[in-house]
mmCIF file of C-alpha atoms in Angstrom:
data_model
loop_
_atom_site.group_PDB
_atom_site.id
_atom_site.type_symbol
_atom_site.label_atom_id
_atom_site.label_comp_id
_atom_site.label_asym_id
_atom_site.label_seq_id
_atom_site.Cartn_x
_atom_site.Cartn_y
_atom_site.Cartn_z
ATOM 1 C CA UNK A 62 14.952 7.320 -14.437
ATOM 2 C CA UNK A 63 13.191 6.598 -11.302
ATOM 3 C CA UNK A 64 9.649 7.961 -12.436
ATOM 4 C CA UNK A 65 9.830 5.465 -15.276
ATOM 5 C CA UNK A 66 10.124 2.099 -13.052
ATOM 6 C CA UNK A 67 7.022 -0.006 -14.151
ATOM 7 C CA UNK A 68 7.224 -1.592 -10.701
ATOM 8 C CA UNK A 69 6.443 1.659 -8.899
ATOM 9 C CA UNK A 70 3.020 3.715 -9.022
ATOM 10 C CA UNK A 71 3.585 7.481 -8.381
ATOM 11 C CA UNK A 72 0.624 8.590 -6.209
ATOM 12 C CA UNK A 73 -0.120 12.203 -4.836
ATOM 13 C CA UNK A 74 1.385 13.077 -1.582
ATOM 14 C CA UNK A 75 -2.440 13.915 -0.659
ATOM 15 C CA UNK A 76 -3.179 10.241 -0.617
ATOM 16 C CA UNK A 77 -4.524 9.010 2.894
ATOM 17 C CA UNK A 78 -3.636 5.762 4.707
ATOM 18 C CA UNK A 79 -6.140 3.388 6.482
ATOM 19 C CA UNK A 80 -5.608 0.370 8.353
ATOM 20 C CA UNK A 81 -7.732 -1.608 10.876
ATOM 21 C CA UNK A 82 -8.319 -5.001 11.911
ATOM 22 C CA UNK A 83 -11.532 -6.662 12.706
ATOM 23 C CA UNK A 84 -11.807 -9.808 15.280
ATOM 24 C CA UNK A 85 -14.672 -11.848 15.373
ATOM 25 C CA UNK A 86 -16.392 -14.788 17.123
ATOM 26 C CA UNK A 87 -19.749 -16.250 17.239
ATOM 27 C CA UNK A 88 -20.775 -16.783 20.859
ATOM 28 C CA UNK A 89 -23.184 -19.795 21.318
ATOM 29 C CA UNK A 90 -25.830 -20.509 24.027
ATOM 30 C CA UNK A 91 -23.325 -21.766 26.510
ATOM 31 C CA UNK A 92 -21.103 -18.370 26.342
ATOM 32 C CA UNK A 93 -24.045 -16.364 26.955
ATOM 33 C CA UNK A 94 -25.063 -18.386 30.043
ATOM 34 C CA UNK A 95 -21.908 -17.210 31.638
ATOM 35 C CA UNK A 96 -23.562 -13.801 32.205
ATOM 36 C CA UNK A 97 -26.465 -12.558 33.883
ATOM 37 C CA UNK A 98 -27.652 -10.492 31.049
ATOM 38 C CA UNK A 99 -26.575 -9.571 27.323
ATOM 39 C CA UNK A 100 -25.679 -6.002 28.500
ATOM 40 C CA UNK A 101 -23.554 -7.443 31.560
ATOM 41 C CA UNK A 102 -22.056 -9.807 28.924
ATOM 42 C CA UNK A 103 -20.826 -6.999 26.515
ATOM 43 C CA UNK A 104 -19.825 -4.684 29.468
ATOM 44 C CA UNK A 105 -17.448 -7.330 30.985
ATOM 45 C CA UNK A 106 -16.218 -8.167 27.697
ATOM 46 C CA UNK A 107 -15.475 -4.752 26.960
ATOM 47 C CA UNK A 108 -13.838 -3.995 30.434
ATOM 48 C CA UNK A 109 -11.579 -7.058 30.025
ATOM 49 C CA UNK A 110 -10.634 -5.845 26.478
ATOM 50 C CA UNK A 111 -9.930 -2.311 27.353
ATOM 51 C CA UNK A 112 -7.981 -2.940 30.474
ATOM 52 C CA UNK A 113 -5.262 -4.690 28.064
ATOM 53 C CA UNK A 114 -5.022 -1.865 25.716
ATOM 54 C CA UNK A 115 -2.402 0.240 27.480
ATOM 55 C CA UNK A 116 -0.155 -2.591 27.579
ATOM 56 C CA UNK A 117 -0.158 -3.178 23.878
ATOM 57 C CA UNK A 118 -0.071 0.439 23.129
ATOM 58 C CA UNK A 119 -3.268 0.665 21.519
ATOM 59 C CA UNK A 120 -5.692 3.496 21.233
ATOM 60 C CA UNK A 121 -8.630 3.337 19.416
ATOM 61 C CA UNK A 122 -10.640 0.022 19.787
ATOM 62 C CA UNK A 123 -14.413 -0.455 19.593
ATOM 63 C CA UNK A 124 -16.348 -3.600 20.377
ATOM 64 C CA UNK A 125 -19.390 -4.148 18.355
ATOM 65 C CA UNK A 126 -22.078 -6.475 19.668
ATOM 66 C CA UNK A 127 -25.295 -5.226 17.224
ATOM 67 C CA UNK A 128 -24.303 -7.100 14.110
ATOM 68 C CA UNK A 129 -23.698 -3.985 12.341
ATOM 69 C CA UNK A 130 -20.512 -4.178 9.834
ATOM 70 C CA UNK A 131 -17.836 -1.503 10.477
ATOM 71 C CA UNK A 132 -16.828 0.566 7.687
ATOM 72 C CA UNK A 133 -13.749 2.932 8.212
ATOM 73 C CA UNK A 134 -13.086 6.386 6.543
ATOM 74 C CA UNK A 135 -10.577 9.206 6.881
ATOM 75 C CA UNK A 136 -12.070 12.522 8.009
ATOM 76 C CA UNK A 137 -10.538 15.550 10.153
ATOM 77 C CA UNK A 138 -13.396 15.238 12.559
ATOM 78 C CA UNK A 139 -14.069 12.153 14.482
ATOM 79 C CA UNK A 140 -17.703 10.905 14.731
ATOM 80 C CA UNK A 141 -19.691 7.658 14.280
ATOM 81 C CA UNK A 142 -22.762 7.147 12.325
ATOM 82 C CA UNK A 143 -25.018 4.136 12.554
ATOM 83 C CA UNK A 144 -27.467 2.775 9.786
ATOM 84 C CA UNK A 145 -29.506 -0.456 10.204
ATOM 85 C CA UNK A 146 -26.704 -2.690 8.832
ATOM 86 C CA UNK A 147 -23.540 -0.404 9.422
ATOM 87 C CA UNK A 148 -21.574 1.755 11.624
ATOM 88 C CA UNK A 149 -19.381 4.129 9.924
ATOM 89 C CA UNK A 150 -16.378 5.316 11.772
ATOM 90 C CA UNK A 151 -14.630 8.522 10.684
ATOM 91 C CA UNK A 152 -11.482 9.672 11.865
ATOM 92 C CA UNK A 153 -8.114 11.031 11.513
ATOM 93 C CA UNK A 154 -5.364 8.484 12.733
ATOM 94 C CA UNK A 155 -3.024 11.174 13.749
ATOM 95 C CA UNK A 156 -5.227 12.699 16.192
ATOM 96 C CA UNK A 157 -8.062 10.538 17.447
ATOM 97 C CA UNK A 158 -8.390 7.882 19.877
ATOM 98 C CA UNK A 159 -11.061 6.312 21.701
ATOM 99 C CA UNK A 160 -13.030 3.161 23.103
ATOM 100 C CA UNK A 161 -16.635 2.275 22.655
ATOM 101 C CA UNK A 162 -19.239 -0.226 23.126
ATOM 102 C CA UNK A 163 -22.157 -0.649 20.349
ATOM 103 C CA UNK A 164 -24.899 -2.894 21.597
ATOM 104 C CA UNK A 165 -28.710 -3.094 21.568
ATOM 105 C CA UNK A 166 -31.043 -3.308 24.650
ATOM 106 C CA UNK A 167 -31.702 -6.902 25.119
ATOM 107 C CA UNK A 168 -30.269 -8.129 21.675
ATOM 108 C CA UNK A 169 -28.018 -11.217 21.505
ATOM 109 C CA UNK A 170 -25.409 -10.833 19.184
ATOM 110 C CA UNK A 171 -24.767 -13.527 16.637
ATOM 111 C CA UNK A 172 -21.489 -12.284 16.215
ATOM 112 C CA UNK A 173 -19.062 -10.320 18.826
ATOM 113 C CA UNK A 174 -16.660 -8.072 16.703
ATOM 114 C CA UNK A 175 -13.853 -5.787 17.846
ATOM 115 C CA UNK A 176 -12.321 -3.371 15.539
ATOM 116 C CA UNK A 177 -8.801 -1.767 16.212
ATOM 117 C CA UNK A 178 -8.228 1.475 14.581
ATOM 118 C CA UNK A 179 -4.469 2.142 13.718
ATOM 119 C CA UNK A 180 -3.201 5.481 14.872
ATOM 120 C CA UNK A 181 -0.234 7.844 14.401
ATOM 121 C CA UNK A 182 1.815 8.685 11.234
ATOM 122 C CA UNK A 183 3.200 6.541 8.773
ATOM 123 C CA UNK A 184 0.774 3.776 9.038
ATOM 124 C CA UNK A 185 1.790 1.476 6.070
ATOM 125 C CA UNK A 186 5.373 1.283 7.596
ATOM 126 C CA UNK A 187 4.088 0.452 10.778
ATOM 127 C CA UNK A 188 1.545 -1.792 9.753
ATOM 128 C CA UNK A 189 3.363 -4.976 10.572
ATOM 129 C CA UNK A 190 4.010 -3.721 14.165
ATOM 130 C CA UNK A 191 0.322 -2.517 14.679
ATOM 131 C CA UNK A 192 -0.822 -6.105 13.624
ATOM 132 C CA UNK A 193 1.571 -7.991 16.177
ATOM 133 C CA UNK A 194 0.410 -5.481 18.794
ATOM 134 C CA UNK A 195 -3.246 -6.493 18.128
ATOM 135 C CA UNK A 196 -2.797 -10.177 17.885
ATOM 136 C CA UNK A 197 -0.792 -10.207 21.141
ATOM 137 C CA UNK A 198 -3.856 -8.397 22.772
ATOM 138 C CA UNK A 199 -6.244 -10.604 21.183
ATOM 139 C CA UNK A 200 -4.391 -13.584 22.682
ATOM 140 C CA UNK A 201 -4.502 -12.271 26.059
ATOM 141 C CA UNK A 202 -8.251 -11.484 25.805
ATOM 142 C CA UNK A 203 -8.735 -14.707 24.862
ATOM 143 C CA UNK A 204 -7.379 -16.462 27.881
ATOM 144 C CA UNK A 205 -10.438 -14.265 29.620
ATOM 145 C CA UNK A 206 -13.308 -15.456 27.498
ATOM 146 C CA UNK A 207 -15.774 -18.152 28.305
ATOM 147 C CA UNK A 208 -14.259 -21.113 26.432
ATOM 148 C CA UNK A 209 -11.404 -19.383 24.993
ATOM 149 C CA UNK A 210 -12.983 -19.357 21.254
ATOM 150 C CA UNK A 211 -11.153 -18.959 18.139
ATOM 151 C CA UNK A 212 -11.067 -15.829 16.498
ATOM 152 C CA UNK A 213 -11.660 -14.738 12.704
ATOM 153 C CA UNK A 214 -9.130 -11.809 11.991
ATOM 154 C CA UNK A 215 -8.977 -9.515 9.142
ATOM 155 C CA UNK A 216 -6.431 -7.037 8.383
ATOM 156 C CA UNK A 217 -7.925 -4.279 6.189
ATOM 157 C CA UNK A 218 -5.363 -1.573 4.639
ATOM 158 C CA UNK A 219 -6.341 1.165 2.146
ATOM 159 C CA UNK A 220 -4.603 3.808 0.292
ATOM 160 C CA UNK A 221 -7.138 6.615 -1.179
ATOM 161 C CA UNK A 222 -6.514 9.557 -3.608
ATOM 162 C CA UNK A 223 -7.859 11.664 -6.194
ATOM 163 C CA UNK A 224 -6.915 10.196 -9.651
ATOM 164 C CA UNK A 225 -6.925 13.956 -10.886
ATOM 165 C CA UNK A 226 -4.737 15.450 -8.118
ATOM 166 C CA UNK A 227 -2.006 16.490 -10.656
ATOM 167 C CA UNK A 228 -4.401 18.169 -12.906
ATOM 168 C CA UNK A 229 -5.802 20.245 -9.895
ATOM 169 C CA UNK A 230 -1.971 21.455 -9.085
ATOM 170 C CA UNK A 231 -1.071 18.843 -6.689
ATOM 171 C CA UNK A 232 2.488 18.245 -8.454
ATOM 172 C CA UNK A 233 4.405 16.229 -5.713
ATOM 173 C CA UNK A 234 4.203 12.446 -5.626
ATOM 174 C CA UNK A 235 5.459 9.243 -3.821
ATOM 175 C CA UNK A 236 6.619 6.224 -5.328
ATOM 176 C CA UNK A 237 4.680 3.040 -4.211
ATOM 177 C CA UNK A 238 6.125 -0.412 -4.625
ATOM 178 C CA UNK A 239 2.602 -1.790 -2.727
ATOM 179 C CA UNK A 240 4.256 -5.090 -1.760
ATOM 180 C CA UNK A 241 1.806 -7.752 -0.755
ATOM 181 C CA UNK A 242 1.015 -7.995 2.894
ATOM 182 C CA UNK A 243 2.490 -11.455 3.604
ATOM 183 C CA UNK A 244 6.228 -10.873 2.360
ATOM 184 C CA UNK A 245 5.875 -7.335 3.798
ATOM 185 C CA UNK A 246 4.833 -8.495 7.258
ATOM 186 C CA UNK A 247 7.286 -11.313 7.153
ATOM 187 C CA UNK A 248 10.317 -8.859 6.000
ATOM 188 C CA UNK A 249 9.372 -7.210 9.507
ATOM 189 C CA UNK A 250 9.342 -9.883 11.801
ATOM 190 C CA UNK A 251 5.630 -10.197 11.778
ATOM 191 C CA UNK A 252 4.553 -13.952 11.440
ATOM 192 C CA UNK A 253 1.449 -14.856 9.586
ATOM 193 C CA UNK A 254 -0.008 -18.534 9.287
ATOM 194 C CA UNK A 255 0.521 -20.368 6.029
ATOM 195 C CA UNK A 256 -3.435 -20.976 6.009
ATOM 196 C CA UNK A 257 -4.701 -17.603 5.153
ATOM 197 C CA UNK A 258 -6.315 -15.521 2.640
ATOM 198 C CA UNK A 259 -4.997 -12.402 0.848
ATOM 199 C CA UNK A 260 -7.324 -9.958 -1.585
ATOM 200 C CA UNK A 261 -6.189 -6.898 -3.288
ATOM 201 C CA UNK A 262 -8.530 -4.665 -5.159
ATOM 202 C CA UNK A 263 -9.468 -1.093 -6.333
ATOM 203 C CA UNK A 264 -12.697 0.505 -6.175
ATOM 204 C CA UNK A 265 -13.684 3.949 -7.606
ATOM 205 C CA UNK A 266 -17.134 5.575 -7.112
ATOM 206 C CA UNK A 267 -18.618 7.546 -9.986
ATOM 207 C CA UNK A 268 -21.239 9.985 -9.307
ATOM 208 C CA UNK A 269 -24.077 9.867 -11.922
ATOM 209 C CA UNK A 270 -24.097 13.474 -12.885
ATOM 210 C CA UNK A 271 -26.749 15.210 -15.005
ATOM 211 C CA UNK A 272 -24.031 15.168 -17.907
ATOM 212 C CA UNK A 273 -23.874 11.319 -17.690
ATOM 213 C CA UNK A 274 -27.462 10.942 -17.684
ATOM 214 C CA UNK A 275 -28.376 13.443 -20.364
ATOM 215 C CA UNK A 276 -25.671 11.865 -22.344
ATOM 216 C CA UNK A 277 -27.734 8.168 -22.561
ATOM 217 C CA UNK A 278 -31.264 8.492 -21.046
ATOM 218 C CA UNK A 279 -33.986 10.696 -22.838
ATOM 219 C CA UNK A 280 -36.050 13.051 -20.877
ATOM 220 C CA UNK A 281 -38.618 11.200 -18.829
ATOM 221 C CA UNK A 282 -37.111 7.956 -19.226
ATOM 222 C CA UNK A 283 -38.058 4.933 -16.880
ATOM 223 C CA UNK A 284 -35.752 2.674 -18.629
ATOM 224 C CA UNK A 285 -32.246 3.250 -16.866
ATOM 225 C CA UNK A 286 -30.566 0.210 -18.780
ATOM 226 C CA UNK A 287 -28.996 2.182 -21.689
ATOM 227 C CA UNK A 288 -26.917 4.294 -19.088
ATOM 228 C CA UNK A 289 -25.736 1.244 -17.094
ATOM 229 C CA UNK A 290 -25.060 -0.657 -20.347
ATOM 230 C CA UNK A 291 -22.967 2.307 -21.770
ATOM 231 C CA UNK A 292 -21.183 2.454 -17.996
ATOM 232 C CA UNK A 293 -20.399 -1.118 -18.290
ATOM 233 C CA UNK A 294 -19.270 -1.310 -21.729
ATOM 234 C CA UNK A 295 -16.833 1.467 -21.563
ATOM 235 C CA UNK A 296 -15.240 0.413 -18.275
ATOM 236 C CA UNK A 297 -14.680 -3.302 -19.855
ATOM 237 C CA UNK A 298 -13.045 -1.542 -22.868
ATOM 238 C CA UNK A 299 -11.012 0.727 -20.793
ATOM 239 C CA UNK A 300 -9.896 -2.378 -18.713
ATOM 240 C CA UNK A 301 -9.318 -4.647 -22.113
ATOM 241 C CA UNK A 302 -5.895 -5.481 -23.047
ATOM 242 C CA UNK A 303 -4.282 -4.584 -19.729
ATOM 243 C CA UNK A 304 -4.857 -7.812 -18.104
ATOM 244 C CA UNK A 305 -7.622 -6.271 -15.651
ATOM 245 C CA UNK A 306 -10.354 -9.105 -16.080
ATOM 246 C CA UNK A 307 -11.544 -9.672 -12.630
ATOM 247 C CA UNK A 308 -14.241 -6.850 -12.474
ATOM 248 C CA UNK A 309 -17.529 -5.694 -10.941
ATOM 249 C CA UNK A 310 -20.065 -3.143 -10.963
ATOM 250 C CA UNK A 311 -22.386 -2.056 -8.386
ATOM 251 C CA UNK A 312 -25.304 0.278 -9.513
ATOM 252 C CA UNK A 313 -28.114 -0.840 -7.457
ATOM 253 C CA UNK A 314 -28.022 1.699 -4.544
ATOM 254 C CA UNK A 315 -26.112 -0.656 -2.290
ATOM 255 C CA UNK A 316 -22.636 -0.324 -0.752
ATOM 256 C CA UNK A 317 -20.250 -3.089 -2.224
ATOM 257 C CA UNK A 318 -18.421 -5.257 0.408
ATOM 258 C CA UNK A 319 -15.529 -7.318 -1.232
ATOM 259 C CA UNK A 320 -14.677 -10.380 0.260
ATOM 260 C CA UNK A 321 -12.815 -13.640 -0.532
ATOM 261 C CA UNK A 322 -14.680 -16.162 -1.391
ATOM 262 C CA UNK A 323 -12.975 -18.807 0.616
ATOM 263 C CA UNK A 324 -14.632 -17.042 3.521
ATOM 264 C CA UNK A 325 -17.677 -15.546 2.337
ATOM 265 C CA UNK A 326 -20.518 -15.849 -1.180
ATOM 266 C CA UNK A 327 -22.162 -13.191 -2.890
ATOM 267 C CA UNK A 328 -25.408 -12.043 -0.931
ATOM 268 C CA UNK A 329 -27.114 -8.741 -0.167
ATOM 269 C CA UNK A 330 -29.158 -6.863 2.143
ATOM 270 C CA UNK A 331 -30.980 -3.346 2.221
ATOM 271 C CA UNK A 332 -27.470 -1.582 2.404
ATOM 272 C CA UNK A 333 -24.783 -3.795 1.435
ATOM 273 C CA UNK A 334 -24.009 -5.623 -1.699
ATOM 274 C CA UNK A 335 -21.476 -8.551 -0.978
ATOM 275 C CA UNK A 336 -19.055 -9.440 -3.653
ATOM 276 C CA UNK A 337 -16.871 -12.610 -3.610
ATOM 277 C CA UNK A 338 -13.701 -13.319 -5.479
ATOM 278 C CA UNK A 339 -11.665 -16.611 -5.338
ATOM 279 C CA UNK A 340 -8.065 -15.261 -4.783
ATOM 280 C CA UNK A 341 -6.791 -18.389 -6.050
ATOM 281 C CA UNK A 342 -8.502 -18.357 -9.570
ATOM 282 C CA UNK A 343 -7.345 -16.435 -12.579
ATOM 283 C CA UNK A 344 -10.261 -16.910 -14.746
ATOM 284 C CA UNK A 345 -11.937 -13.742 -16.070
ATOM 285 C CA UNK A 346 -14.981 -12.469 -13.898
ATOM 286 C CA UNK A 347 -17.453 -10.023 -14.383
ATOM 287 C CA UNK A 348 -20.206 -9.111 -11.894
ATOM 288 C CA UNK A 349 -22.488 -6.461 -12.620
ATOM 289 C CA UNK A 350 -25.577 -5.235 -10.194
ATOM 290 C CA UNK A 351 -28.086 -2.939 -11.434
ATOM 291 C CA UNK A 352 -31.647 -2.681 -12.216
ATOM 292 C CA UNK A 353 -33.437 -1.141 -15.343
ATOM 293 C CA UNK A 354 -35.994 0.594 -13.449
ATOM 294 C CA UNK A 355 -33.845 2.102 -10.632
ATOM 295 C CA UNK A 356 -31.858 5.278 -10.839
ATOM 296 C CA UNK A 357 -29.118 5.533 -8.356
ATOM 297 C CA UNK A 358 -26.995 8.456 -7.452
ATOM 298 C CA UNK A 359 -23.554 6.736 -8.062
ATOM 299 C CA UNK A 360 -21.764 3.656 -9.609
ATOM 300 C CA UNK A 361 -19.092 1.488 -7.825
ATOM 301 C CA UNK A 362 -16.390 0.034 -10.196
ATOM 302 C CA UNK A 363 -14.207 -2.672 -8.717
ATOM 303 C CA UNK A 364 -10.959 -4.176 -10.106
ATOM 304 C CA UNK A 365 -9.637 -7.242 -8.431
ATOM 305 C CA UNK A 366 -5.797 -8.260 -8.677
ATOM 306 C CA UNK A 367 -5.095 -12.071 -9.166
ATOM 307 C CA UNK A 368 -1.974 -13.822 -7.949
ATOM 308 C CA UNK A 369 0.068 -12.983 -10.805
ATOM 309 C CA UNK A 370 -0.178 -9.398 -10.135
ATOM 310 C CA UNK A 371 1.727 -9.852 -6.594
ATOM 311 C CA UNK A 372 5.137 -9.861 -8.330
ATOM 312 C CA UNK A 373 8.425 -10.039 -6.169
ATOM 313 C CA UNK A 374 8.300 -6.131 -6.401
ATOM 314 C CA UNK A 375 4.755 -5.798 -5.261
ATOM 315 C CA UNK A 376 1.452 -4.241 -6.825
ATOM 316 C CA UNK A 377 3.068 -1.489 -8.623
ATOM 317 C CA UNK A 378 2.666 -2.838 -12.152
ATOM 318 C CA UNK A 379 -0.975 -3.670 -11.266
ATOM 319 C CA UNK A 380 -1.792 -0.279 -10.231
ATOM 320 C CA UNK A 381 -0.122 1.535 -13.166
ATOM 321 C CA UNK A 382 -2.542 -0.705 -15.501
ATOM 322 C CA UNK A 383 -5.456 0.031 -13.098
ATOM 323 C CA UNK A 384 -4.405 3.956 -13.462
ATOM 324 C CA UNK A 385 -4.195 3.803 -17.130
ATOM 325 C CA UNK A 386 -7.528 1.833 -17.631
ATOM 326 C CA UNK A 387 -9.245 4.535 -14.992
ATOM 327 C CA UNK A 388 -7.843 7.323 -17.006
ATOM 328 C CA UNK A 389 -9.237 5.813 -20.238
ATOM 329 C CA UNK A 390 -12.496 5.138 -18.513
ATOM 330 C CA UNK A 391 -12.587 8.898 -17.450
ATOM 331 C CA UNK A 392 -11.857 10.428 -20.786
ATOM 332 C CA UNK A 393 -14.685 8.110 -22.651
ATOM 333 C CA UNK A 394 -17.121 10.014 -20.175
ATOM 334 C CA UNK A 395 -15.611 13.114 -20.632
ATOM 335 C CA UNK A 396 -15.216 13.700 -16.658
ATOM 336 C CA UNK A 397 -13.823 17.120 -15.801
ATOM 337 C CA UNK A 398 -10.736 16.349 -14.202
ATOM 338 C CA UNK A 399 -10.189 20.038 -13.100
ATOM 339 C CA UNK A 400 -13.711 20.357 -11.192
ATOM 340 C CA UNK A 401 -14.448 16.827 -10.126
ATOM 341 C CA UNK A 402 -12.661 14.464 -7.919
ATOM 342 C CA UNK A 403 -12.350 10.571 -9.013
ATOM 343 C CA UNK A 404 -11.272 8.801 -5.659
ATOM 344 C CA UNK A 405 -9.247 5.737 -5.918
ATOM 345 C CA UNK A 406 -9.082 3.277 -3.170
ATOM 346 C CA UNK A 407 -6.457 0.601 -3.275
ATOM 347 C CA UNK A 408 -7.212 -2.023 -0.594
ATOM 348 C CA UNK A 409 -5.079 -4.840 0.928
ATOM 349 C CA UNK A 410 -6.962 -7.413 3.036
ATOM 350 C CA UNK A 411 -5.656 -10.600 4.516
ATOM 351 C CA UNK A 412 -7.878 -13.033 6.963
ATOM 352 C CA UNK A 413 -6.899 -15.831 8.806
ATOM 353 C CA UNK A 414 -8.290 -17.880 11.955
ATOM 354 C CA UNK A 415 -6.368 -17.128 15.475
ATOM 355 C CA UNK A 416 -6.824 -20.568 17.010
ATOM 356 C CA UNK A 417 -8.878 -21.291 20.360
ATOM 357 C CA UNK A 418 -6.458 -20.390 23.308
#
């Protein structure tokens, strides 16, 4: 029966898709000397870029020149929030379009970033076409940039859903193969360079509820390590025996950012915890970030796929193993599935350099 196909994962039809492409380059002093001011630079770059968008049917594009990291989330209303280190874009791909410039007065950005947000319906089936349009647009924009610099390009795709959706009455599901980006794009005539980095992983954010705290912390406790140690132990145990051994736990109050170690290393700032995994390494890895004297509101659990998880069918088998592990983890923690959401986010990233024009 189709429902028993081990290479498909059956996900509630309430699941939401996201896709965006992030292009960036590092302007040097000679680049900025081509403009009368930083503000003039960013305005001219944006005008050149935005003028190209109708030609490539791109409808939601943002230029970032304040060195903040873009974070994209689904929401029925479109709005943008800025923190010291992040810009959070909330939007519904079906309806929301826009163009914007994010800069600071008299600030020289270390990086110029452009975020292309996918719009329309059926984002996964249209992902390759969207990627191709963005690349063509960027290549045309490169021709207008001083020095025609190379661009680092990252394609981010996300599928998010409540693990407990069926328990809450959402019975309809859809079977996903979750093919890797490279073969999926190749089949749709979107050529990607051989030299690229691909990373696939899952994240779950667990609120540290009163029930969890009372279970492992004494009243008035100032040492919170028993809570974190118990969560870590149960998470690792839930993943054991399922070939899920590239794990991370972030419970230090920071937002995890998962990257390929081909491009980035482990580091942190006041808001972000950057975690790096080598996509070509199959050795077990467990990264933990928490402090015994700091109680946080939520903990993030991350499971990273390795090369063997990307079968000729896709990541369906991997996601079935992930779901089994997360359900086991939730049972151990006695999470009430009828009342609490456990949002699973399946990410696929691919990165490469778009050469200088």
